[in-house]
Amino acid sequence: MSTAILTGQPVPGSPLEGDLRSLGFDVRTAEDAAAVEALVRAVPAGRRVAVVDTRFVGHAHALRLALTDPRFPAAAVPGAVTVKPEARAALTHALRAAAVTGRGTAVATVPDAVPDRLAQALEADGAAVHRPELGTLVATVPTDPEARNAARQAVAAVDEEAVRLRGAAKARDGFFTTYCISPYSRYLARWCARRGLTPNQVTTASLLVALAAAGCAATGTRGGFVAAGLLLLFSFVLDCTDGQLARYSLQYSTLGAWLDATFDRAKEYAYYAGLALGAARGGDDVWALALGAMILQTCRHVVDFAFNEANHDASANTSPTAALSDKLDSVGWTVWARRMIVLPIGERWALIAVLTALTTPRVTFVVLLVGCALAACYTTAGRVLRSLTRKARRTDRAATALADLADTGPFAGALATLKGFPALAPVLALAGGAAVVATAARASFGSPWPVIAAFGYVLTSGLAVARPLKGPLDWLVPPFFRAAEYATVLVLAAKAEVNGALPAAFGLVAAVAYHHYDTVYRIRGVVAPPRWLVRVIGGHEGRTLAVTVAAALLTTTDFTVALTALAVAVALVVLVESIRFWVTAHNRGAPAVHDEGEPA
């Protein structure tokens, strides 16, 4: 349980103590600054501590936002300040500083001074104090009866629950989600909160519904396709609900963010596999289209991740292209048009669900590929223009994140010691990747030429990461690597022209894609995957070389077995290590995060 320390004399009729208890706080009272410090020292080290002015007037949800959000070590609103265990030392130091600042002034006389002085002292000491956006919510410390009466009237004039429900939805969301899902899913989130359900439980339910949708699609019947489309939409409703539940009840966690992100991909790609199985039952082989859709969507996400990691902390971050984008945001219809053009998950899943129910898997995949390709061209072109026109200096942290996203294995890593090569990272990554994919596509199955091209790819990959990735377009290196590896697997499996090769390739790419998504969320949440893991699974260039060698040396049937074995081996290694890491991080109290991820 957390502890809240009230400073000053109680105010008759104030609901403050009851509000704090309803938020899970053990409430204690201190009459002066010395008593506050003594009570803080008496609180067990693993507890959150809040210091609140007894004259505070405001909404309980304002206190909830300020005092219970697990993402921030310290937070404050007027009249209240809180710290998590990791910031207790900073609070102790701030208490001493606040005592010096307010020396000679009794807390009982000016009770509002203590929490506010503590927040100021924390910030002066370099601590990051989160101050939540309250909007129409009230949080104030009136100094006389007239001001208190006005504050109470202001509290009564605002529908607190309506504000809380509005805040449960993402601030920036897709058109389909905003107008077709959120108007009722937020009430489902409240229903879940009132019954003690957690976001992780709702996330798991969404996964199970999506897997059921994939199973229906795999039947290959019209009834199965209709049921699959409906279940996919319901899965998306639950997918929105889990995030809204997290925001409604402030149940954020590192494990939850990872589950939400990885389950989204698992749901979508499992549904692709279900569609491909259903089409096969009807005599239509669309595994190449299913794998192509997974590759395209994964590469789109890698573009998003790499661009954001390269620029989120860049200094002197100015660009005429970004200025134009901000200007367009002031025109209402362009905002929605641009959000829909990028085909976010809400629009994408709605499109897939409707096409599944009304058409065939082949039509579904063709339309999906065309739509995602156009969206990829639009977003990538805009980001390239921003990068070329932006005067910014990339940080060492950004370069490290891009190096982690590159997923460089032992072969390219050994060549990366050639530090004197000119900084042409994107050109080298694109040239090497295009060469190996084009060679695999043109050569007959079993030819040694793809192996030679793969050795060239190892060389160019090593040279591409030989210097820190701080160039304007160096964020393109990870997506180029992803596209080269995945496309090589797709082309060689298609060239094999044997039953089972493309499904095996689908499994391999899915396993490797999981590793790449896991890398992204480790970078955002805690720390990048260990180097031993990348070396064990070969890195992108090692896996590409292994697949080309297998295609050159094995028969088509044996090549399919090799792809299956490699998929199983990679999946086992990355899943076991990933689950161990995230569960351990969660149990050790890793900082809570809530990544909004792809707009719904």
Coordinates of C-alpha atoms in Angstrom, one line a residue:
M1 CA 0.0 0.0 0.0
S2 CA 1.1 3.6 -0.7
T3 CA 1.3 6.2 2.0
A4 CA -0.1 9.7 1.8
I5 CA 1.0 12.4 4.4
L6 CA -1.5 15.2 4.9
T7 CA 0.2 18.5 6.0
G8 CA -1.7 20.9 8.3
Q9 CA -4.9 20.9 10.2
P10 CA -7.8 18.9 8.8
V11 CA -10.5 20.9 7.0
P12 CA -14.1 20.0 8.2
G13 CA -16.2 18.4 5.5
S14 CA -13.3 17.8 3.2
P15 CA -13.5 14.5 1.2
L16 CA -9.7 14.5 0.7
E17 CA -8.9 11.7 3.1
G18 CA -11.6 9.5 1.7
D19 CA -10.4 10.2 -1.9
L20 CA -6.9 9.2 -1.0
R21 CA -8.0 6.0 0.7
S22 CA -10.1 5.1 -2.4
L23 CA -6.9 5.5 -4.4
G24 CA -5.1 2.9 -2.2
F25 CA -3.2 5.3 0.2
D26 CA -2.7 4.8 3.9
V27 CA -3.3 8.3 5.2
R28 CA -1.3 9.9 7.9
T29 CA -1.2 13.5 9.2
A30 CA 1.8 15.8 10.0
E31 CA 1.5 19.1 11.7
D32 CA 4.8 20.6 10.6
A33 CA 7.7 20.1 8.3
A34 CA 9.7 18.1 10.9
A35 CA 6.8 15.7 11.3
V36 CA 6.6 15.2 7.5
E37 CA 10.3 14.2 7.4
A38 CA 9.9 11.8 10.3
L39 CA 6.8 10.2 8.7
V40 CA 8.6 9.8 5.4
R41 CA 11.5 8.1 7.1
A42 CA 9.1 5.7 8.8
V43 CA 7.5 4.6 5.5
P44 CA 9.0 1.3 4.2
A45 CA 11.5 1.8 1.4
G46 CA 9.4 -0.1 -1.2
R47 CA 6.3 2.2 -0.9
R48 CA 5.2 5.2 -2.8
V49 CA 5.0 8.4 -0.7
A50 CA 2.7 11.3 -1.3
V51 CA 2.6 14.6 0.5
V52 CA -0.7 16.4 0.2
D53 CA -2.0 19.7 1.5
T54 CA -5.1 19.3 3.7
R55 CA -6.8 22.3 2.1
F56 CA -6.6 20.6 -1.4
V57 CA -9.8 20.9 -3.4
G58 CA -10.2 19.0 -6.6
H59 CA -11.4 15.9 -8.4
A60 CA -10.4 12.5 -7.3
H61 CA -9.2 11.8 -10.8
A62 CA -6.8 14.7 -10.7
L63 CA -5.2 13.1 -7.6
R64 CA -5.3 9.7 -9.4
L65 CA -3.4 11.2 -12.4
A66 CA -0.9 12.9 -10.2
L67 CA -0.3 10.3 -7.4
T68 CA -0.9 6.9 -8.9
D69 CA 0.6 6.8 -12.4
P70 CA 3.4 4.2 -12.2
R71 CA 5.3 5.5 -15.2
F72 CA 6.9 8.5 -13.4
P73 CA 9.3 8.5 -10.4
A74 CA 7.9 11.9 -9.3
A75 CA 4.8 13.8 -10.1
A76 CA 2.9 16.8 -8.7
V77 CA -0.2 19.0 -9.0
P78 CA -0.9 22.1 -7.0
G79 CA -1.0 21.0 -3.4
A80 CA 0.2 17.5 -3.9
V81 CA 3.5 15.7 -4.7
T82 CA 4.4 12.1 -4.9
V83 CA 7.5 9.9 -5.4
K84 CA 8.1 6.3 -6.1
P85 CA 10.7 4.3 -4.2
E86 CA 13.5 5.1 -6.7
A87 CA 13.0 8.8 -6.0
R88 CA 12.8 8.6 -2.2
A89 CA 16.4 9.8 -1.8
A90 CA 15.5 12.9 -3.9
L91 CA 12.4 13.5 -1.7
T92 CA 14.5 13.3 1.5
H93 CA 16.9 15.9 0.0
A94 CA 14.0 18.0 -1.1
L95 CA 12.4 17.9 2.4
R96 CA 15.6 19.4 3.8
A97 CA 15.8 22.0 1.1
A98 CA 12.1 22.9 1.5
A99 CA 12.6 23.2 5.3
V100 CA 15.5 25.6 4.8
T101 CA 13.4 27.6 2.3
G102 CA 10.4 27.8 4.6
R103 CA 12.3 28.3 7.8
G104 CA 10.4 30.4 10.3
T105 CA 7.0 29.6 8.7
A106 CA 4.8 27.1 10.4
V107 CA 3.2 24.5 8.3
A108 CA 0.0 24.9 10.2
T109 CA -0.1 28.6 9.1
V110 CA 0.8 28.1 5.5
P111 CA 0.1 24.4 4.8
D112 CA 0.2 24.7 1.0
A113 CA 3.9 25.6 1.2
V114 CA 5.1 22.0 1.9
P115 CA 3.9 20.0 -1.2
D116 CA 4.6 22.9 -3.5
R117 CA 8.0 23.7 -2.0
L118 CA 8.9 20.0 -2.2
A119 CA 8.0 19.8 -5.9
Q120 CA 10.1 22.9 -6.6
A121 CA 13.0 21.5 -4.6
L122 CA 12.8 18.2 -6.5
E123 CA 13.0 20.0 -9.8
A124 CA 15.8 22.3 -8.6
D125 CA 17.7 19.1 -7.6
G126 CA 17.4 17.8 -11.2
A127 CA 14.6 15.4 -10.6
A128 CA 12.0 15.1 -13.4
V129 CA 8.6 15.9 -11.9
H130 CA 5.7 14.9 -14.1
R131 CA 2.8 17.4 -14.1
P132 CA -0.2 15.8 -15.7
E133 CA -2.5 17.7 -18.1
L134 CA -5.7 18.1 -16.1
G135 CA -7.8 19.9 -18.7
T136 CA -11.1 20.8 -17.1
L137 CA -10.3 18.8 -13.9
V138 CA -9.7 20.9 -10.8
A139 CA -6.7 20.8 -8.5
T140 CA -6.1 23.8 -6.3
V141 CA -5.4 25.0 -2.8
P142 CA -7.7 27.8 -1.8
T143 CA -6.4 30.2 0.8
D144 CA -9.8 31.5 2.2
P145 CA -13.4 30.4 2.5
E146 CA -14.6 32.3 -0.5
A147 CA -11.9 30.7 -2.7
R148 CA -12.7 27.3 -1.3
N149 CA -16.4 27.7 -2.1
A150 CA -15.6 28.8 -5.7
A151 CA -13.3 25.8 -6.0
R152 CA -16.0 23.4 -4.8
Q153 CA -18.4 24.9 -7.3
A154 CA -15.9 24.4 -10.1
V155 CA -15.5 20.7 -9.1
A156 CA -19.2 20.2 -9.1
A157 CA -19.5 21.8 -12.6
V158 CA -17.3 19.2 -14.2
D159 CA -18.4 15.6 -15.0
E160 CA -15.4 13.8 -13.7
E161 CA -16.4 10.4 -15.1
A162 CA -16.9 11.9 -18.6
V163 CA -13.4 13.4 -18.5
R164 CA -12.0 10.1 -17.3
L165 CA -13.7 8.2 -20.1
R166 CA -12.5 10.7 -22.8
G167 CA -9.0 10.4 -21.5
A168 CA -9.1 6.6 -21.9
A169 CA -9.0 7.0 -25.7
K170 CA -5.7 7.8 -27.5
A171 CA -5.2 11.5 -28.2
R172 CA -4.2 10.7 -31.8
D173 CA -6.0 7.8 -33.3
G174 CA -7.2 6.6 -36.7
F175 CA -10.6 7.6 -38.2
F176 CA -12.1 4.1 -37.9
T177 CA -11.1 3.7 -34.3
T178 CA -12.1 7.2 -33.3
Y179 CA -15.6 7.0 -34.8
C180 CA -16.4 3.3 -35.0
I181 CA -14.7 1.7 -32.0
S182 CA -13.9 4.2 -29.2
P183 CA -17.4 5.5 -28.7
Y184 CA -18.4 2.2 -27.0
S185 CA -15.1 0.4 -26.3
R186 CA -14.3 2.9 -23.6
Y187 CA -17.4 1.9 -21.7
L188 CA -16.2 -1.7 -22.1
A189 CA -12.9 -0.6 -20.6
R190 CA -14.8 0.9 -17.6
W191 CA -16.8 -2.3 -17.2
C192 CA -13.6 -4.3 -17.1
A193 CA -12.1 -1.9 -14.5
R194 CA -15.0 -2.1 -12.2
R195 CA -14.7 -5.9 -12.3
G196 CA -11.1 -5.9 -11.5
L197 CA -9.9 -7.1 -14.9
T198 CA -6.4 -6.1 -15.9
P199 CA -5.2 -4.8 -19.3
N200 CA -3.0 -7.9 -19.7
Q201 CA -6.1 -10.1 -19.3
V202 CA -8.0 -8.2 -22.0
T203 CA -4.9 -8.3 -24.3
T204 CA -4.8 -12.1 -23.9
A205 CA -8.5 -12.3 -24.6
S206 CA -8.0 -10.3 -27.8
L207 CA -5.3 -12.7 -28.9
L208 CA -7.5 -15.7 -28.3
V209 CA -10.3 -14.2 -30.3
A210 CA -7.9 -13.4 -33.2
L211 CA -6.6 -17.0 -33.1
A212 CA -10.2 -18.2 -33.3
A213 CA -10.7 -15.8 -36.3
A214 CA -7.7 -17.4 -38.0
G215 CA -9.1 -20.8 -37.3
C216 CA -12.4 -19.9 -38.9
A217 CA -10.6 -18.5 -41.9
A218 CA -8.6 -21.7 -42.2
T219 CA -11.8 -23.7 -42.8
G220 CA -12.0 -22.3 -46.3
T221 CA -15.8 -22.0 -46.3
R222 CA -17.9 -18.9 -46.9
G223 CA -19.4 -19.2 -43.4
G224 CA -15.9 -19.5 -42.0
F225 CA -14.7 -16.4 -43.8
V226 CA -17.7 -14.4 -42.5
A227 CA -17.2 -15.6 -39.0
A228 CA -13.5 -14.8 -39.3
G229 CA -14.2 -11.2 -40.3
L230 CA -16.6 -10.7 -37.4
L231 CA -14.2 -12.2 -34.9
L232 CA -11.3 -10.1 -36.2
L233 CA -13.3 -7.0 -35.7
F234 CA -14.2 -8.1 -32.2
S235 CA -10.6 -8.9 -31.5
F236 CA -9.8 -5.3 -32.5
V237 CA -12.4 -3.9 -30.2
L238 CA -10.7 -5.8 -27.3
D239 CA -7.3 -4.6 -28.6
C240 CA -8.5 -1.0 -28.2
T241 CA -10.1 -1.8 -24.8
D242 CA -6.9 -3.0 -23.2
G243 CA -5.1 0.3 -23.9
Q244 CA -8.2 2.3 -22.8
L245 CA -8.4 0.2 -19.6
A246 CA -4.7 1.0 -18.9
R247 CA -5.3 4.7 -19.4
Y248 CA -8.6 4.6 -17.5
S249 CA -7.2 2.9 -14.4
L250 CA -3.5 3.9 -14.9
Q251 CA -2.5 0.2 -15.0
Y252 CA 0.7 0.6 -16.9
S253 CA 3.6 -1.9 -16.9
T254 CA 6.6 -2.8 -19.0
L255 CA 5.3 -6.3 -19.4
G256 CA 1.9 -5.0 -20.5
A257 CA 3.4 -2.8 -23.2
W258 CA 5.4 -5.7 -24.5
L259 CA 2.4 -8.0 -24.6
D260 CA 0.2 -5.5 -26.3
A261 CA 2.8 -4.8 -29.0
T262 CA 3.8 -8.4 -29.7
F263 CA 0.3 -9.8 -29.5
D264 CA -0.8 -7.3 -32.1
R265 CA 1.7 -8.7 -34.6
A266 CA 1.0 -12.3 -33.6
K267 CA -2.8 -11.7 -34.2
E268 CA -2.3 -10.1 -37.6
Y269 CA 0.2 -12.6 -38.9
A270 CA -1.6 -15.6 -37.6
Y271 CA -4.7 -14.4 -39.4
Y272 CA -2.6 -14.2 -42.6
A273 CA -1.7 -17.8 -42.1
G274 CA -5.3 -18.8 -41.5
L275 CA -6.4 -17.1 -44.7
A276 CA -3.6 -18.9 -46.7
L277 CA -4.7 -22.2 -45.2
G278 CA -8.3 -21.5 -46.1
A279 CA -7.4 -20.6 -49.6
A280 CA -5.4 -23.8 -50.0
R281 CA -8.5 -25.8 -49.0
G282 CA -10.2 -24.2 -51.9
G283 CA -7.3 -25.0 -54.3
D284 CA -5.7 -21.6 -54.4
D285 CA -2.1 -21.2 -53.2
V286 CA -1.7 -17.7 -51.7
W287 CA 1.2 -18.4 -49.3
A288 CA 3.5 -16.1 -51.3
L289 CA 1.0 -13.3 -51.0
A290 CA 0.6 -13.9 -47.3
L291 CA 4.3 -13.9 -46.7
G292 CA 4.6 -10.8 -48.9
A293 CA 2.0 -9.0 -46.8
M294 CA 3.8 -9.9 -43.6
I295 CA 7.1 -8.8 -45.0
L296 CA 5.7 -5.5 -46.2
Q297 CA 4.0 -4.7 -42.9
T298 CA 7.0 -5.6 -40.9
C299 CA 9.3 -3.4 -43.0
R300 CA 6.8 -0.6 -42.6
H301 CA 7.0 -0.9 -38.9
V302 CA 10.8 -1.0 -39.0
V303 CA 10.8 2.2 -41.0
D304 CA 8.6 3.8 -38.2
F305 CA 10.8 2.5 -35.4
A306 CA 14.1 3.4 -37.0
F307 CA 13.0 6.9 -38.0
N308 CA 11.6 7.6 -34.5
E309 CA 14.7 6.3 -32.7
A310 CA 17.0 8.3 -34.9
N311 CA 15.2 11.6 -34.3
H312 CA 13.3 11.5 -31.0
D313 CA 16.2 13.3 -29.2
A314 CA 17.9 15.0 -32.1
S315 CA 19.0 18.6 -31.4
A316 CA 18.2 21.6 -33.7
N317 CA 15.3 19.6 -35.0
T318 CA 14.0 21.8 -37.8
S319 CA 12.6 21.0 -41.2
P320 CA 10.5 22.8 -43.8
T321 CA 8.7 19.5 -44.5
A322 CA 7.8 19.2 -40.8
A323 CA 6.6 22.8 -40.8
L324 CA 4.3 22.1 -43.8
S325 CA 3.0 19.0 -42.0
D326 CA 2.2 21.1 -38.9
K327 CA 0.5 23.6 -41.1
L328 CA -1.7 20.9 -42.7
D329 CA -2.7 19.8 -39.2
S330 CA -4.5 23.1 -38.8
V331 CA -6.9 22.0 -41.6
G332 CA -9.3 19.5 -40.2
W333 CA -9.9 17.3 -43.2
T334 CA -6.3 16.9 -44.0
V335 CA -5.6 15.4 -40.6
W336 CA -8.0 12.5 -41.1
A337 CA -7.0 12.0 -44.7
R338 CA -3.4 11.7 -43.8
R339 CA -4.1 9.3 -40.9
M340 CA -6.2 7.1 -43.2
I341 CA -3.6 7.1 -46.0
V342 CA -1.0 5.4 -43.8
L343 CA -3.5 2.5 -43.3
P344 CA -3.1 2.2 -39.5
I345 CA -4.1 -0.9 -37.7
G346 CA -7.8 0.0 -37.3
E347 CA -8.3 0.8 -41.0
R348 CA -6.1 -2.2 -42.0
W349 CA -8.0 -4.7 -39.9
A350 CA -11.4 -3.3 -40.9
L351 CA -10.3 -3.7 -44.6
I352 CA -9.1 -7.3 -44.0
A353 CA -12.3 -8.2 -42.1
V354 CA -14.7 -6.9 -44.8
L355 CA -12.7 -8.3 -47.7
T356 CA -12.5 -11.7 -45.9
A357 CA -16.2 -11.8 -45.4
L358 CA -17.2 -10.6 -48.9
T359 CA -14.4 -11.8 -51.3
T360 CA -11.6 -14.4 -51.5
P361 CA -8.3 -14.6 -49.7
R362 CA -6.5 -13.8 -52.9
V363 CA -8.4 -10.6 -53.4
T364 CA -7.9 -9.8 -49.7
F365 CA -4.1 -10.1 -49.9
V366 CA -3.8 -8.3 -53.3
V367 CA -5.8 -5.3 -52.0
L368 CA -3.9 -5.3 -48.7
L369 CA -0.5 -5.4 -50.5
V370 CA -1.5 -2.5 -52.8
G371 CA -2.8 -0.4 -49.9
C372 CA 0.2 -1.1 -47.7
A373 CA 2.6 -0.4 -50.5
L374 CA 1.0 3.0 -51.2
A375 CA 1.0 3.8 -47.5
A376 CA 4.7 2.7 -47.2
C377 CA 5.7 5.0 -50.2
Y378 CA 3.8 7.9 -48.7
T379 CA 5.3 7.7 -45.2
T380 CA 8.8 6.8 -46.3
A381 CA 9.0 9.6 -48.8
G382 CA 7.8 12.1 -46.2
R383 CA 10.4 10.9 -43.8
V384 CA 13.2 11.0 -46.3
L385 CA 12.3 14.6 -47.2
R386 CA 12.2 15.5 -43.5
S387 CA 15.6 13.9 -43.0
L388 CA 17.2 15.7 -46.0
T389 CA 15.8 19.1 -45.1
R390 CA 16.4 18.8 -41.3
K391 CA 19.3 20.5 -39.7
A392 CA 19.9 18.2 -36.7
R393 CA 22.7 16.4 -34.9
R394 CA 22.1 12.8 -34.1
T395 CA 23.0 11.7 -30.6
D396 CA 25.1 8.7 -29.6
R397 CA 22.0 7.2 -28.1
A398 CA 20.3 7.3 -31.5
A399 CA 23.3 5.7 -33.2
T400 CA 23.3 2.9 -30.6
A401 CA 19.6 2.3 -31.1
L402 CA 20.0 2.1 -34.8
A403 CA 22.9 -0.3 -34.4
D404 CA 20.8 -2.5 -32.2
L405 CA 17.9 -2.4 -34.8
A406 CA 20.4 -3.4 -37.5
D407 CA 20.7 -6.8 -35.9
T408 CA 24.3 -7.3 -37.1
G409 CA 25.6 -10.8 -36.7
P410 CA 29.1 -12.2 -36.3
F411 CA 30.1 -12.1 -40.0
A412 CA 29.2 -8.5 -40.7
G413 CA 30.3 -7.6 -37.2
A414 CA 33.8 -8.8 -37.9
L415 CA 33.9 -6.6 -41.1
A416 CA 32.6 -3.6 -39.2
T417 CA 36.1 -3.0 -37.8
L418 CA 37.0 -1.4 -41.2
K419 CA 36.5 2.1 -39.7
G420 CA 38.1 4.0 -42.6
F421 CA 35.3 3.3 -45.2
P422 CA 33.3 6.4 -46.3
A423 CA 30.0 6.9 -44.6
L424 CA 27.6 5.6 -47.2
A425 CA 25.6 3.3 -45.0
P426 CA 22.2 3.5 -46.7
V427 CA 23.7 3.1 -50.1
L428 CA 25.7 0.0 -49.1
A429 CA 22.8 -1.6 -47.3
L430 CA 20.5 -1.0 -50.2
A431 CA 23.0 -2.2 -52.9
G432 CA 24.0 -5.4 -51.0
G433 CA 20.4 -6.3 -50.2
A434 CA 19.1 -5.6 -53.7
A435 CA 21.9 -7.6 -55.2
V436 CA 21.2 -10.8 -53.2
V437 CA 17.4 -10.6 -53.7
A438 CA 17.7 -9.9 -57.5
T439 CA 20.3 -12.7 -57.9
A440 CA 18.0 -15.2 -56.0
A441 CA 15.1 -14.1 -58.2
R442 CA 17.0 -14.5 -61.5
A443 CA 19.0 -17.7 -60.8
S444 CA 17.5 -21.1 -60.9
F445 CA 17.0 -23.0 -57.7
G446 CA 20.2 -24.8 -56.7
S447 CA 22.4 -22.2 -58.4
P448 CA 25.6 -21.1 -56.5
W449 CA 25.1 -17.4 -57.6
P450 CA 22.8 -16.5 -54.7
V451 CA 25.5 -17.8 -52.3
I452 CA 28.1 -15.5 -54.0
A453 CA 25.6 -12.6 -53.7
A454 CA 25.0 -13.4 -50.1
F455 CA 28.8 -13.2 -49.4
G456 CA 28.7 -9.8 -51.1
Y457 CA 25.8 -8.9 -48.8
V458 CA 27.8 -9.9 -45.8
L459 CA 30.6 -7.5 -47.0
T460 CA 28.3 -4.5 -47.7
S461 CA 26.4 -5.1 -44.4
G462 CA 29.6 -5.0 -42.4
L463 CA 30.8 -1.8 -44.2
A464 CA 27.4 -0.2 -43.7
V465 CA 27.7 -0.4 -39.9
A466 CA 31.4 0.3 -39.8
R467 CA 30.7 3.9 -38.6
P468 CA 28.1 5.2 -36.1
L469 CA 24.8 5.6 -37.9
K470 CA 24.5 9.3 -37.5
G471 CA 23.9 10.4 -41.1
P472 CA 20.7 12.0 -42.3
L473 CA 19.4 8.8 -43.9
D474 CA 21.1 6.2 -41.8
W475 CA 17.8 5.2 -40.2
L476 CA 17.1 3.5 -43.5
V477 CA 19.8 0.9 -42.8
P478 CA 17.7 -1.4 -40.5
P479 CA 14.6 -1.5 -42.9
F480 CA 16.9 -2.2 -45.9
F481 CA 18.4 -5.1 -43.9
R482 CA 15.0 -6.4 -43.0
A483 CA 13.7 -6.2 -46.6
A484 CA 16.8 -8.0 -47.9
E485 CA 16.7 -10.9 -45.5
Y486 CA 12.9 -11.5 -45.6
A487 CA 12.7 -11.1 -49.4
T488 CA 15.5 -13.5 -50.0
V489 CA 13.7 -16.2 -48.0
L490 CA 10.5 -15.5 -49.9
V491 CA 12.1 -15.7 -53.3
L492 CA 14.1 -18.9 -52.6
A493 CA 11.0 -20.6 -51.1
A494 CA 8.9 -19.7 -54.1
K495 CA 11.7 -20.9 -56.4
A496 CA 11.6 -24.3 -54.7
E497 CA 8.1 -24.9 -56.2
V498 CA 7.4 -27.7 -53.7
N499 CA 4.5 -28.0 -51.2
G500 CA 5.5 -26.7 -47.8
A501 CA 8.3 -24.5 -48.8
L502 CA 6.4 -21.2 -48.6
P503 CA 4.6 -22.1 -45.3
A504 CA 8.0 -23.0 -43.9
A505 CA 9.4 -19.7 -45.1
F506 CA 6.4 -17.9 -43.5
G507 CA 7.3 -19.6 -40.2
L508 CA 10.9 -18.6 -40.4
V509 CA 10.1 -14.9 -41.2
A510 CA 7.6 -14.8 -38.4
A511 CA 10.1 -16.1 -35.9
V512 CA 12.8 -13.6 -37.1
A513 CA 10.2 -10.8 -37.2
Y514 CA 9.3 -11.5 -33.6
H515 CA 13.0 -11.1 -32.6
H516 CA 13.1 -7.8 -34.4
Y517 CA 9.9 -6.5 -32.8
D518 CA 11.2 -7.7 -29.4
T519 CA 14.4 -5.7 -30.0
V520 CA 12.4 -2.6 -30.6
Y521 CA 10.5 -2.9 -27.4
R522 CA 13.5 -3.8 -25.4
I523 CA 15.2 -0.6 -26.6
R524 CA 12.2 1.5 -25.6
G525 CA 11.5 -0.2 -22.3
V526 CA 14.7 -1.5 -20.8
V527 CA 17.8 -2.5 -22.8
A528 CA 18.6 -4.0 -26.1
P529 CA 18.9 -7.8 -26.5
P530 CA 22.3 -9.3 -25.5
R531 CA 24.9 -9.7 -28.2
W532 CA 25.1 -13.4 -27.5
L533 CA 21.5 -13.8 -28.6
V534 CA 22.1 -12.0 -31.9
R535 CA 25.2 -14.1 -32.5
V536 CA 23.5 -17.4 -31.7
I537 CA 20.7 -16.8 -34.3
G538 CA 23.2 -15.5 -36.8
G539 CA 22.3 -11.9 -37.3
H540 CA 20.5 -10.8 -40.5
E541 CA 23.5 -11.5 -42.8
G542 CA 24.2 -14.9 -41.2
R543 CA 20.7 -16.1 -41.7
T544 CA 20.6 -14.8 -45.3
L545 CA 23.8 -16.7 -46.0
A546 CA 22.6 -19.9 -44.4
V547 CA 19.3 -19.9 -46.4
T548 CA 21.2 -19.3 -49.7
V549 CA 23.7 -22.1 -48.9
A550 CA 20.8 -24.5 -48.1
A551 CA 19.1 -23.6 -51.4
A552 CA 22.3 -24.3 -53.3
L553 CA 23.2 -27.6 -51.6
L554 CA 19.9 -29.3 -50.8
T555 CA 17.1 -30.7 -52.8
T556 CA 13.8 -28.8 -52.8
T557 CA 12.3 -31.2 -50.2
D558 CA 15.4 -31.1 -48.0
F559 CA 15.4 -27.3 -48.3
T560 CA 11.9 -27.2 -47.0
V561 CA 12.9 -29.3 -44.0
A562 CA 15.9 -27.0 -43.5
L563 CA 13.7 -23.9 -43.5
T564 CA 11.3 -25.6 -41.0
A565 CA 14.2 -26.6 -38.7
L566 CA 15.7 -23.1 -38.8
A567 CA 12.3 -21.5 -38.1
V568 CA 11.8 -23.8 -35.0
A569 CA 15.3 -23.2 -33.8
V570 CA 15.1 -19.4 -34.1
A571 CA 11.6 -19.4 -32.5
L572 CA 12.7 -21.5 -29.5
V573 CA 15.8 -19.4 -28.8
V574 CA 14.2 -16.0 -29.1
L575 CA 10.9 -16.9 -27.4
V576 CA 12.6 -18.6 -24.4
E577 CA 15.1 -15.8 -23.9
S578 CA 12.5 -13.0 -24.5
I579 CA 9.9 -14.4 -22.1
R580 CA 12.6 -15.0 -19.5
F581 CA 13.8 -11.4 -19.9
W582 CA 10.4 -9.7 -19.8
V583 CA 9.1 -11.7 -16.8
T584 CA 12.3 -11.0 -14.9
A585 CA 12.2 -7.3 -15.7
H586 CA 8.6 -7.2 -14.6
N587 CA 9.3 -9.0 -11.3
R588 CA 12.2 -6.8 -10.6
G589 CA 10.1 -3.7 -10.9
A590 CA 11.3 -2.4 -14.3
P591 CA 10.1 1.2 -15.0
A592 CA 6.4 1.1 -16.1
V593 CA 5.9 2.2 -19.7
H594 CA 2.9 2.5 -21.9
D595 CA 3.9 2.7 -25.5
E596 CA 1.1 4.0 -27.7
G597 CA 2.6 2.1 -30.6
E598 CA 0.9 2.1 -34.0
P599 CA -2.2 4.4 -34.2
A600 CA -5.3 2.2 -34.0

